[in-house]
Short mmCIF file of C-alpha atoms and ligand atoms in Angstrom, two decimals:
data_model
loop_
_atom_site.label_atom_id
_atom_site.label_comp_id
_atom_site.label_asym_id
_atom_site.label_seq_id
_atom_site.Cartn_x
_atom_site.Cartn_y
_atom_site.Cartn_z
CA UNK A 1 36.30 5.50 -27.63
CA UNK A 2 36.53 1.74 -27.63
CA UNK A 3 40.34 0.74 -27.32
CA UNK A 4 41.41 4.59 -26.93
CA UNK A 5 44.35 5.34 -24.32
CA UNK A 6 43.09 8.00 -21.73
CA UNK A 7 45.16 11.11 -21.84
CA UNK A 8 48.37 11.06 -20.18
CA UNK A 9 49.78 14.61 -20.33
CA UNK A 10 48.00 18.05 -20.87
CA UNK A 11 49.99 20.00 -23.40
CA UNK A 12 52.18 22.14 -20.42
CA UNK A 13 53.19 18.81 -18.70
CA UNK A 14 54.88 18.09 -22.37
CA UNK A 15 58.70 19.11 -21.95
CA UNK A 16 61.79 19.25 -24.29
CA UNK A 17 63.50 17.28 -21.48
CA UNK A 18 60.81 14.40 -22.01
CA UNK A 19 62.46 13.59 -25.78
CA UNK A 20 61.83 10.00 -26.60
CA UNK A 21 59.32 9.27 -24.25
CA UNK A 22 55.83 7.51 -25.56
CA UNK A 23 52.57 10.48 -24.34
CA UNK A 24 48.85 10.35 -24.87
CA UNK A 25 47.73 14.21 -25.38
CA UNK A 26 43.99 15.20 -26.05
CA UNK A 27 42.16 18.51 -27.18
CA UNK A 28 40.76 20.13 -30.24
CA UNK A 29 42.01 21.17 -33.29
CA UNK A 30 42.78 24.51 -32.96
CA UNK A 31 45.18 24.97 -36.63
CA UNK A 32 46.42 22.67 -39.21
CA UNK A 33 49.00 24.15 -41.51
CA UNK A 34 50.76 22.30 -44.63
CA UNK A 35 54.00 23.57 -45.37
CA UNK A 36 54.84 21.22 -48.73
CA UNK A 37 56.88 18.68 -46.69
CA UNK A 38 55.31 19.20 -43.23
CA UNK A 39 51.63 18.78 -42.36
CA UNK A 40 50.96 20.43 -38.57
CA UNK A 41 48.30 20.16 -36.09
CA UNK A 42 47.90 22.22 -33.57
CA UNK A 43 46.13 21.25 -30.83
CA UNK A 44 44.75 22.85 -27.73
CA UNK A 45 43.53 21.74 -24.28
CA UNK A 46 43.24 23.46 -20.88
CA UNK A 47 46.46 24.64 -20.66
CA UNK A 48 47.86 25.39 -23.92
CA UNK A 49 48.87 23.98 -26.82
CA UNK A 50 50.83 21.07 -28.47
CA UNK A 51 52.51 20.92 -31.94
CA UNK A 52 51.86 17.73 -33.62
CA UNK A 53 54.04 17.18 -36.44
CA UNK A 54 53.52 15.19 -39.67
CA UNK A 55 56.70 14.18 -41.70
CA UNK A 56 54.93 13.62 -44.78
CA UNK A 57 57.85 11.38 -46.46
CA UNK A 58 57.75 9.63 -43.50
CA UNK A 59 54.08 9.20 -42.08
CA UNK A 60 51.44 6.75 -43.25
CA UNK A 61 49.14 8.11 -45.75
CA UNK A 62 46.47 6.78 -43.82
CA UNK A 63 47.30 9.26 -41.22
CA UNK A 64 48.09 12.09 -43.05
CA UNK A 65 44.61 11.83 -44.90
CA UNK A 66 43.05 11.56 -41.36
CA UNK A 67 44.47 15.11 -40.47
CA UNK A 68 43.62 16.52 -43.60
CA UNK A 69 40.28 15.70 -43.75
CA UNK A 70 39.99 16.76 -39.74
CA UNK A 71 37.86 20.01 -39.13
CA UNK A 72 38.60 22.83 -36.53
CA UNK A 73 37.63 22.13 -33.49
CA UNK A 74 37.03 18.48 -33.61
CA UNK A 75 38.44 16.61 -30.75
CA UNK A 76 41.17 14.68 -31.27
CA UNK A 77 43.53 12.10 -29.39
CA UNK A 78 47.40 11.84 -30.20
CA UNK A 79 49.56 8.73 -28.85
CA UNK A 80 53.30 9.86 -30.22
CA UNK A 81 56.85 10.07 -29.11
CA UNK A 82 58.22 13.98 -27.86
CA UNK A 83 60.94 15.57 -29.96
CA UNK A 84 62.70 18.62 -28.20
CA UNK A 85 62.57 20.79 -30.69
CA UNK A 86 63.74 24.53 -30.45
CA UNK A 87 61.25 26.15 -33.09
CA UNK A 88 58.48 24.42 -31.15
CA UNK A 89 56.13 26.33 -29.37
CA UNK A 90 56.87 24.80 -25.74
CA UNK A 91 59.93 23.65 -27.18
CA UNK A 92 59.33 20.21 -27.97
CA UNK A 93 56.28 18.61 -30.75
CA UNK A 94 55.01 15.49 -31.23
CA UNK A 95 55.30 12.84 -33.73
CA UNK A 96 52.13 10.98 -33.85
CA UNK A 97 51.86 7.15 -33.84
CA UNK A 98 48.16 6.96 -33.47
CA UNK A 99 45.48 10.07 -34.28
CA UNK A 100 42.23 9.21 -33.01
CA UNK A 101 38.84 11.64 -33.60
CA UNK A 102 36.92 11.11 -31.05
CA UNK A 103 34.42 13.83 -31.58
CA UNK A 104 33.64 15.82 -35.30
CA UNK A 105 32.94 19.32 -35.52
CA UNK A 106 30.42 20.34 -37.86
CA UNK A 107 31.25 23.42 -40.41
CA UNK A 108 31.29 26.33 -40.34
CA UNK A 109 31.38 26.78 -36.75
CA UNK A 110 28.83 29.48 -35.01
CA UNK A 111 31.74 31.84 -33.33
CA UNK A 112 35.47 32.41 -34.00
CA UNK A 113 37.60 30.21 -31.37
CA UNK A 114 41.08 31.25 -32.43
CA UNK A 115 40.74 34.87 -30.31
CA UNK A 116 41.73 37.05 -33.36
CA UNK A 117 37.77 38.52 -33.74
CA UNK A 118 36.13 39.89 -30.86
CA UNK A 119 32.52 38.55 -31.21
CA UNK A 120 29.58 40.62 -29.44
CA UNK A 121 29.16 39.86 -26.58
CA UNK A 122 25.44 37.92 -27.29
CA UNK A 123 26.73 36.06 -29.64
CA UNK A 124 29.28 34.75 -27.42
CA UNK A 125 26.49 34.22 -24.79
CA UNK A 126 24.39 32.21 -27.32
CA UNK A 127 26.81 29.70 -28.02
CA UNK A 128 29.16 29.81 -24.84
CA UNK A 129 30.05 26.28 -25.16
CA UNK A 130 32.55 27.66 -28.04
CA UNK A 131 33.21 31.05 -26.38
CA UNK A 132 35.09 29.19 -23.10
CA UNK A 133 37.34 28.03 -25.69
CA UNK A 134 38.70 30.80 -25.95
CA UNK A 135 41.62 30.92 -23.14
CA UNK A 136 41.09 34.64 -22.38
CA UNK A 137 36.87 33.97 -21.52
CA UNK A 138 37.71 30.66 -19.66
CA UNK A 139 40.43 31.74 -17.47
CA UNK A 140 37.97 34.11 -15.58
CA UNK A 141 36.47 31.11 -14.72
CA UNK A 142 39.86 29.35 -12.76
CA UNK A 143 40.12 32.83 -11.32
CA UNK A 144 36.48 32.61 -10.48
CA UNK A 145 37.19 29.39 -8.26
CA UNK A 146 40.16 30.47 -6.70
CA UNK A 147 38.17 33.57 -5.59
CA UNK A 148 35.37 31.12 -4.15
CA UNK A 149 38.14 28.79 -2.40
CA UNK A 150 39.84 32.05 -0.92
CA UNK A 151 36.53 33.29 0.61
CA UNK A 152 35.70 29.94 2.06
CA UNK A 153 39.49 29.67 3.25
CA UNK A 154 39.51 33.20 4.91
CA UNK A 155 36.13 32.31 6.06
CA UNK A 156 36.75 28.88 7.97
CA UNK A 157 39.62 29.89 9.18
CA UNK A 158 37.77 32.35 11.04
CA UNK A 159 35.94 29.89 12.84
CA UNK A 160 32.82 30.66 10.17
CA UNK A 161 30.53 27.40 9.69
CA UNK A 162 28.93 27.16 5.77
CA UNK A 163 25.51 26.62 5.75
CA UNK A 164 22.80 26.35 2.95
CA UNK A 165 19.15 28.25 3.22
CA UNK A 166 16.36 27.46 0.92
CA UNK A 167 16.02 28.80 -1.96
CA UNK A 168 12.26 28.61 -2.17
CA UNK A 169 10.91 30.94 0.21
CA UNK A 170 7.64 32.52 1.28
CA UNK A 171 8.55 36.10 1.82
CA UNK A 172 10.56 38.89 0.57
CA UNK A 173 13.71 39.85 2.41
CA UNK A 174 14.70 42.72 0.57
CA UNK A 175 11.79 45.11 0.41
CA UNK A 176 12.66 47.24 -2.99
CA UNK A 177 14.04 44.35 -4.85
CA UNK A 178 11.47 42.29 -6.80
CA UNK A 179 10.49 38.91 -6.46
CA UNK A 180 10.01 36.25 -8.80
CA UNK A 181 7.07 34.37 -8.12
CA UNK A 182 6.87 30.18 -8.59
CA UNK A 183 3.86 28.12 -8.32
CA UNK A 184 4.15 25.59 -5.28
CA UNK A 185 2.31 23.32 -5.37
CA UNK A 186 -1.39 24.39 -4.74
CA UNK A 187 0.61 28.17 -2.96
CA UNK A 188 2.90 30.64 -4.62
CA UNK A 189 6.42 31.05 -2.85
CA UNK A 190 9.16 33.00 -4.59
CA UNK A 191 13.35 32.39 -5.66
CA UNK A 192 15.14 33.89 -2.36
CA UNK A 193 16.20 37.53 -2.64
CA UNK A 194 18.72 36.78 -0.46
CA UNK A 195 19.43 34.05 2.60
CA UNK A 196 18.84 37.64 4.89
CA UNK A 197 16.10 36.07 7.16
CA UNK A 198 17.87 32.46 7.46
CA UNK A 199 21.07 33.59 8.29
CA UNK A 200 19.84 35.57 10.90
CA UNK A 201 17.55 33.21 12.56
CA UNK A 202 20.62 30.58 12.46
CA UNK A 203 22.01 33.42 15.03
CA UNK A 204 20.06 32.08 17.88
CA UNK A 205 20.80 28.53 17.27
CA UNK A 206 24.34 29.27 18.67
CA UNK A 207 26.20 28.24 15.21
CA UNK A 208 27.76 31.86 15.86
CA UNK A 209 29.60 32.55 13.00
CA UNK A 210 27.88 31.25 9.49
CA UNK A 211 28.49 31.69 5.65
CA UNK A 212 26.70 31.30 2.48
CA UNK A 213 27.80 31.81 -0.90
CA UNK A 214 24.52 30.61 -3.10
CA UNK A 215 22.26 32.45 -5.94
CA UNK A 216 20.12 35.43 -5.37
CA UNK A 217 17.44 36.20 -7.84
CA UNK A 218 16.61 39.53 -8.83
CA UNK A 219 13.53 40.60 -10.38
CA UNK A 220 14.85 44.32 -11.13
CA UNK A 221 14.01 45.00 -15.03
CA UNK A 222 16.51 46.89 -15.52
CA UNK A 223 19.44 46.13 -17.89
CA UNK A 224 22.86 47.12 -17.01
CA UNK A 225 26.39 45.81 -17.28
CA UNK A 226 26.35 45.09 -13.35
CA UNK A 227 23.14 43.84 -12.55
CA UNK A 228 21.90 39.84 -13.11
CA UNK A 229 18.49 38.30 -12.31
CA UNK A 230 20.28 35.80 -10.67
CA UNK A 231 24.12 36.43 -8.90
CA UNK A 232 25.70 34.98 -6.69
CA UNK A 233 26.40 36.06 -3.44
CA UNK A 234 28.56 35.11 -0.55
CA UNK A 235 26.84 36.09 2.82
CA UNK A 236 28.21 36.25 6.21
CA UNK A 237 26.61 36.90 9.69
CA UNK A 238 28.15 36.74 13.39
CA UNK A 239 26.59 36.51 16.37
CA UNK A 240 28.29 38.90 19.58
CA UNK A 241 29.35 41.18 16.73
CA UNK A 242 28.53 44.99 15.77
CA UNK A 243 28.56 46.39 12.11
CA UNK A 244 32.24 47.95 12.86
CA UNK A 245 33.73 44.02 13.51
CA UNK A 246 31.68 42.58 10.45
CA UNK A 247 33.12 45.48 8.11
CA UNK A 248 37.19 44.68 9.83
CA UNK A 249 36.28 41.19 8.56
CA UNK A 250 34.86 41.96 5.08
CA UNK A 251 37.95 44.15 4.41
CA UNK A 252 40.22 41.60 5.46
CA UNK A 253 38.35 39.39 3.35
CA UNK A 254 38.66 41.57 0.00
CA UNK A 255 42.40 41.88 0.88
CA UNK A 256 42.98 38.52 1.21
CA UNK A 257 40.99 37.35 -1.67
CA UNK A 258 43.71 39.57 -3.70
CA UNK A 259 46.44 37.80 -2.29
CA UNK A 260 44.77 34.62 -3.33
CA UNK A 261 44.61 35.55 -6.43
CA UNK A 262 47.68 36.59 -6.89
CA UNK A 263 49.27 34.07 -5.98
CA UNK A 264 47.64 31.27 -6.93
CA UNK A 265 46.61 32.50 -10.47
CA UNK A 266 49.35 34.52 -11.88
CA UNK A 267 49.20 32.56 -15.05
CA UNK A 268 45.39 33.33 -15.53
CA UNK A 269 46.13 37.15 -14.82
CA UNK A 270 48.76 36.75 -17.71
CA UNK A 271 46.25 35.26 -20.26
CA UNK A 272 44.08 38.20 -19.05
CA UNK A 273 46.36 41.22 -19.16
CA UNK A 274 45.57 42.12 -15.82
CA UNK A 275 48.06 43.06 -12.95
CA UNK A 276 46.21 43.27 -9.30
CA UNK A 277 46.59 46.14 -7.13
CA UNK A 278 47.48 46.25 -3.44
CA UNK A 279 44.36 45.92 -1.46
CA UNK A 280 45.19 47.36 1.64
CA UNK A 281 43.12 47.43 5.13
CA UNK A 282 41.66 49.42 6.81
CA UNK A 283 39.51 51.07 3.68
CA UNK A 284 38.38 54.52 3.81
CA UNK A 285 35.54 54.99 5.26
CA UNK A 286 33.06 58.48 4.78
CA UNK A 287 29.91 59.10 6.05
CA UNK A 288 26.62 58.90 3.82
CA UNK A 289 26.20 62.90 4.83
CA UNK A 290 30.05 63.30 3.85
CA UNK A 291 29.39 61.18 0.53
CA UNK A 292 26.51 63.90 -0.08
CA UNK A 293 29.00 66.78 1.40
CA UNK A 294 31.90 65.41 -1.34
CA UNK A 295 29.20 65.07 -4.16
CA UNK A 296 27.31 68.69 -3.63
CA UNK A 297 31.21 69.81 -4.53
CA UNK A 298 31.13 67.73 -7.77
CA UNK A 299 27.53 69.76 -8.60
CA UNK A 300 25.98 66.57 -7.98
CA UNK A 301 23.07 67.23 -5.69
CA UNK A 302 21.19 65.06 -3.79
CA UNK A 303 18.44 65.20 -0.88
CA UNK A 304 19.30 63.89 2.75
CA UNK A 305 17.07 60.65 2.55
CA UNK A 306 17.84 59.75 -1.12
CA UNK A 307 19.67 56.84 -2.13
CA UNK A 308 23.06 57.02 -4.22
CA UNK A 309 22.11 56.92 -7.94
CA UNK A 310 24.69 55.11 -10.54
CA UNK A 311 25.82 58.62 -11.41
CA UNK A 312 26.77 59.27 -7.79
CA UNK A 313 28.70 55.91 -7.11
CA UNK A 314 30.48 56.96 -10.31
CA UNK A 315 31.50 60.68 -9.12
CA UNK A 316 32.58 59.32 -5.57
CA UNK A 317 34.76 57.14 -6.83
CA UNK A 318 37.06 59.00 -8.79
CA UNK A 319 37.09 61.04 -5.96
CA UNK A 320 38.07 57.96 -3.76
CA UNK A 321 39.99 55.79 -6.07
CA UNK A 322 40.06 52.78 -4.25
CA UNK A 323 37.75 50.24 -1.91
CA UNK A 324 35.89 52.56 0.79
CA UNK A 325 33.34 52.36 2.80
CA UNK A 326 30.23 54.07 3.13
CA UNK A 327 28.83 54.11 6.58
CA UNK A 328 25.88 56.10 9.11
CA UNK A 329 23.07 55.82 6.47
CA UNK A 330 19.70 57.15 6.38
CA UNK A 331 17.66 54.81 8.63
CA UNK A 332 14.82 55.17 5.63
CA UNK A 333 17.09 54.10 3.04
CA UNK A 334 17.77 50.78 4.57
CA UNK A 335 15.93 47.81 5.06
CA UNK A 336 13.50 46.46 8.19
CA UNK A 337 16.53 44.48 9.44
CA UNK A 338 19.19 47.52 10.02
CA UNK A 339 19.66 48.26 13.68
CA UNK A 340 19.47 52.59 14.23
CA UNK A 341 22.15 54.14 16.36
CA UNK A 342 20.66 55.04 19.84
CA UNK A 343 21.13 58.27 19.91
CA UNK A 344 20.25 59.29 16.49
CA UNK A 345 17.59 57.07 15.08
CA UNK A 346 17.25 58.69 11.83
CA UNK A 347 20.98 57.16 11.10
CA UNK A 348 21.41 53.46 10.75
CA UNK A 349 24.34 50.92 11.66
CA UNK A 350 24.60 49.95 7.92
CA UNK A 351 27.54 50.31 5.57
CA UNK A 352 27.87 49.97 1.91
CA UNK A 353 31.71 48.26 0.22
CA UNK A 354 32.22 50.37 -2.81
CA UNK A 355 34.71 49.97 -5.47
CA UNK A 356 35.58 53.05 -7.30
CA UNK A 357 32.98 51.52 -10.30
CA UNK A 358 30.40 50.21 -8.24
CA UNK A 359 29.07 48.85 -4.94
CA UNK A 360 30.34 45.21 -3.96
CA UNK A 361 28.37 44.01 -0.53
CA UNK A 362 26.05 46.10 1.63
CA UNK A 363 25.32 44.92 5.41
CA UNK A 364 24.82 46.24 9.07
CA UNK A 365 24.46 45.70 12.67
CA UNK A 366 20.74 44.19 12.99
CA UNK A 367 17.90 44.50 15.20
CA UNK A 368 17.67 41.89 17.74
CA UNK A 369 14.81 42.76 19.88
CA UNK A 370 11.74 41.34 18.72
CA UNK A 371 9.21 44.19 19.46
CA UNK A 372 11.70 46.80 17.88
CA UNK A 373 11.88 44.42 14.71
CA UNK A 374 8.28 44.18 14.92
CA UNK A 375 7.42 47.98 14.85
CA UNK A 376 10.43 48.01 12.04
CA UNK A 377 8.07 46.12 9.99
CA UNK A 378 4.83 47.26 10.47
CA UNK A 379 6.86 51.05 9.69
CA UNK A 380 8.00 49.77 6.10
CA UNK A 381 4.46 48.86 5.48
CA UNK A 382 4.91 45.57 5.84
CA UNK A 383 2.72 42.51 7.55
CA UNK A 384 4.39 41.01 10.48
CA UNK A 385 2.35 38.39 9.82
CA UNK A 386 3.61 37.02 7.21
CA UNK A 387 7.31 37.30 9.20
CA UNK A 388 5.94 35.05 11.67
CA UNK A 389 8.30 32.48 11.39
CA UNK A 390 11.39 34.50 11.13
CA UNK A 391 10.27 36.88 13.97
CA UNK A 392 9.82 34.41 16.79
CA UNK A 393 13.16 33.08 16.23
CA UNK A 394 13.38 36.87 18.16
CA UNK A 395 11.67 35.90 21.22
CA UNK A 396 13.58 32.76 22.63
CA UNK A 397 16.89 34.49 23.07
CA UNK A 398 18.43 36.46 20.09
CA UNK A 399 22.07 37.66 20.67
CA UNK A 400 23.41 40.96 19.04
CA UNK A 401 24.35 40.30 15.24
CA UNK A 402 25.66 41.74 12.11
CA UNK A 403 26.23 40.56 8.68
CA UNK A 404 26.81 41.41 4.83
CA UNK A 405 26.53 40.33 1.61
CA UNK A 406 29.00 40.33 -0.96
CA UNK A 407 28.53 40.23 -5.10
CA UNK A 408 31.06 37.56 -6.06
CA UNK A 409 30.17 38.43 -9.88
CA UNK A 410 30.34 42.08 -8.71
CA UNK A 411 34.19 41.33 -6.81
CA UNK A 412 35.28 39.60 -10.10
CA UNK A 413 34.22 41.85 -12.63
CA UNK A 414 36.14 44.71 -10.64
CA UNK A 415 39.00 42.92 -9.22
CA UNK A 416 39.48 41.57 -13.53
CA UNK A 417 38.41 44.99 -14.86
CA UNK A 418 36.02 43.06 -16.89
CA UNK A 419 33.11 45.75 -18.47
CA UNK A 420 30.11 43.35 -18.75
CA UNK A 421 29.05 41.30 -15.19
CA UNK A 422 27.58 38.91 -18.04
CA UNK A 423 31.18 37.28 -18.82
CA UNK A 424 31.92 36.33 -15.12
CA UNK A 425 29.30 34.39 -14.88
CA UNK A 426 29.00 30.86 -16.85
CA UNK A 427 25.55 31.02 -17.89
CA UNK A 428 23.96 34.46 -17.54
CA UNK A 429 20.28 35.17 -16.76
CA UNK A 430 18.89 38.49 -17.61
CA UNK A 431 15.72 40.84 -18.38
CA UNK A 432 16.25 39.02 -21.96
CA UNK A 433 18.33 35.79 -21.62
CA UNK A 434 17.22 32.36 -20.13
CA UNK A 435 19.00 30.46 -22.52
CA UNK A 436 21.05 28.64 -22.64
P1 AMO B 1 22.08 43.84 -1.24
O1 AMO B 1 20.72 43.81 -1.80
O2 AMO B 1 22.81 45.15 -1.25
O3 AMO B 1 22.10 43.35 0.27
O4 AMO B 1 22.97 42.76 -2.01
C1 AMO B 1 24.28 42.48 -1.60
C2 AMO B 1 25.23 42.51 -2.77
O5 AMO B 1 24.86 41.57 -3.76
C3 AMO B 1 25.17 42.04 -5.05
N1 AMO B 1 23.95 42.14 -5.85
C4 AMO B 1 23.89 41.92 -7.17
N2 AMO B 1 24.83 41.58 -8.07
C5 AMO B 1 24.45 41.45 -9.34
N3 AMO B 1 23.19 41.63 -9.79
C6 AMO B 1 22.21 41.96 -8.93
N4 AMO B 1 20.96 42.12 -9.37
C7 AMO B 1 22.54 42.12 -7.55
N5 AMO B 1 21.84 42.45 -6.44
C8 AMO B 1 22.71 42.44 -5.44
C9 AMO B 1 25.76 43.42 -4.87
C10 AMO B 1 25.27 43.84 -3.51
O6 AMO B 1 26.13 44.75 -2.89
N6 AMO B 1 20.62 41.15 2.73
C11 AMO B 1 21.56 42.17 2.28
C12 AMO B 1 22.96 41.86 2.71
C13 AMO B 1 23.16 41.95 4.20
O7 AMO B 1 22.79 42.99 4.79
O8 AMO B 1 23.71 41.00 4.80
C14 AMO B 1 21.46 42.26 0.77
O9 AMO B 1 21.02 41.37 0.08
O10 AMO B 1 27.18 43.30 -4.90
#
């Protein structure tokens, strides 16, 4: 690196109308082509691509050897004047005064970067270093920040304050979700399930209105093409607010995020094929009996009490065909936390967000008396005990609350009509993949 000049344009910022002027552009070698007279290097950065052209009667021989002997993929800088230049991809090149290689690439490389072969899917994973390369795979991830800054941006502007929970934690949250366990020091704790119990004990500190978007890790075995050992979740929960207010926001929330999206990463959506629909509040929203009521139709049966299978979500949403909501569940099929209706106990204030493919965020009114939360516990066979210090945050004051949490690998993988969760998400851990 010693003497190199620090990149001065990325390839987009290049511009016919820019002819003459002196610019520093850096990437990797993405193509080299020798056409007798001409010797071209293509080379690619974020945002594109920049034709480097080699005049071979009139370049140094010292730099045409240099980008003859350069592999793929090695990363190169160029120091050379812009030509406007019709044929051009961006419609200018670049005649080089200085190549440097900063960085060799070793051959053959493990995965195909140009795009043309579609690898599988773990062999991307294995070496995704090379896969994000590829413009299609690492555009998700732009869109995958703009989708976190329009959550936080909806969400502040809604007077919500971001706070972080631990992540080491004592107890489950979740009941039917496994835990994984970690050794601490001379006691076992566990990776949080979810921030449930923190975000609701913030609610009688008087922060009101709080967010979270952190990991959640999963010990669920199975292996599917929407479920990760550890996701990423953005969590809300309001204080003075029922189930039917924290559902008005989460819809305005998903609608919002679309707008985002839309209009801040139009160029993204281009590399990635995909055109957004209109998100539209209020969603539909059906009963859990009506669900079972809409399914029976379909021949798909299921018992008052049971939970949705995959096969279910599935059958509902073609009938629905866009974001609803599911809402007046089984008390039984929700956790400790969910808050019953008064006057029918066996149904709960909970709600599930469903896309046609799948569910996004499931949340619900809670239970803020302390001995109703208490006998909650003790019902699901659990220790109140060991809830000690989440249940006395119960018995100094708790206002009325509700919350959800949202999948944001679960929002992106729908919203991008992406198959496999796995590519949504940089580094992917599941049932068989800690590395890398
Ligand atoms: P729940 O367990 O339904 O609710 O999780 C909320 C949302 O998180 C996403 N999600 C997952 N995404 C990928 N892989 C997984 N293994 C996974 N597990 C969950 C889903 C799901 O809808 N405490 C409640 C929320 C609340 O009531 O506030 C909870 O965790 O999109």
């Amino acid at each position: 690196m010693e003497g190199h000049v620090p990149r001065t344009h990325y390839s987009k910022e290049i511009r016919p109308e820019m002819d003459g002027e002196e610019v520093v552009a850096a990437g990797w070698v993405h193509e080299r082509r020798d056409l007798g007279g001409l010797l071209f290097l293509i080379l690619r950065d974020r945002e594109g691509f920049v034709q480097v052209t080699l005049r071979k009667d009139r370049t140094s021989e010292k730099l045409l050897e240099c980008v003859k002997r350069l592999s793929k993929e090695s990363v190169v800088s160029v120091r050379g004047i812009v030509r406007s230049d019709k044929r051009a991809p961006n419609g200018c090149e670049l005649i080089p005064k200085e190549i440097k290689v900063l960085s060799v690439a070793e051959t053959p490389l493990p995965l195909e970067v140009s795009g043309r072969i579609r690898s599988e899917l773990d062999t991307r994973l294995d070496v995704r270093f090379l896969d994000l390369r590829i413009p299609r795979n690492r555009e998700i991830f732009r869109i995958r920040s703009e989708v976190l800054k329009a959550i936080r941006r909806f969400l502040d502007g809604r007077g919500f304050i971001e706070v972080n929970t631990p992540k080491i934690v004592a107890a489950a949250t979740e009941g039917g979700t496994a835990l994984f366990p970690i050794s601490y020091f001379e006691r076992e704790a566990f990776l949080s399930q979810s921030p449930q119990l923190y975000k609701q004990m913030l609610m009688a500190t008087g922060l009101d209105r709080v967010y979270e978007i952190a990991p959640i890790f999963r010990a669920e075995e199975h292996d599917t093409t929407r479920h990760l050992n550890e996701a990423t979740s953005a969590d809300i929960e309001a204080a003075f607010a029922d189930h039917e207010w924290v559902m008005r926001t989460l819809e305005a929330l998903i609608a919002s995020v679309y707008e985002n999206i839309r209009e801040n990463s139009s160029g993204s959506l281009e590399v990635l094929g995909v055109e957004l629909p209109e998100v539209k509040p209020p969603f539909e929203r059906i009963t859990y009996t009506e669900a079972l009521e809409l399914l029976a139709e379909r021949s798909v049966e299921l018992e008052w009490g049971e939970d949705l299978s995959t096969a279910a979500e599935k059958t509902l949403g073609e009938i629905m065909g866009a974001h609803y909501f599911i809402v007046e569940w089984p008390t039984s099929v929700k956790p400790y936390y969910t808050m019953p209706f008064e006057s029918r106990e066996e149904v709960c204030k909970a709600f599930d967000l469903m896309h046609p493919r799948m569910e996004l965020a499931s949340g619900s009114q809670r239970i803020h008396d302390y001995e109703m939360l208490r006998a909650s516990i003790e019902r699901c066979g659990l220790s109140p005990e060991s809830f000690k210090f989440y249940l006395d945050a119960f018995r100094y004051g708790m206002p009325p609350h509700a919350g959800w949490g949202l999948g944001v690998e679960r929002l992106l993988m729908t919203m991008l009509e992406i198959e496999n969760i796995r590519e949504v998400i940089l580094f992917p851990r599941d049932r068989k993949r800690l590395v890398p």
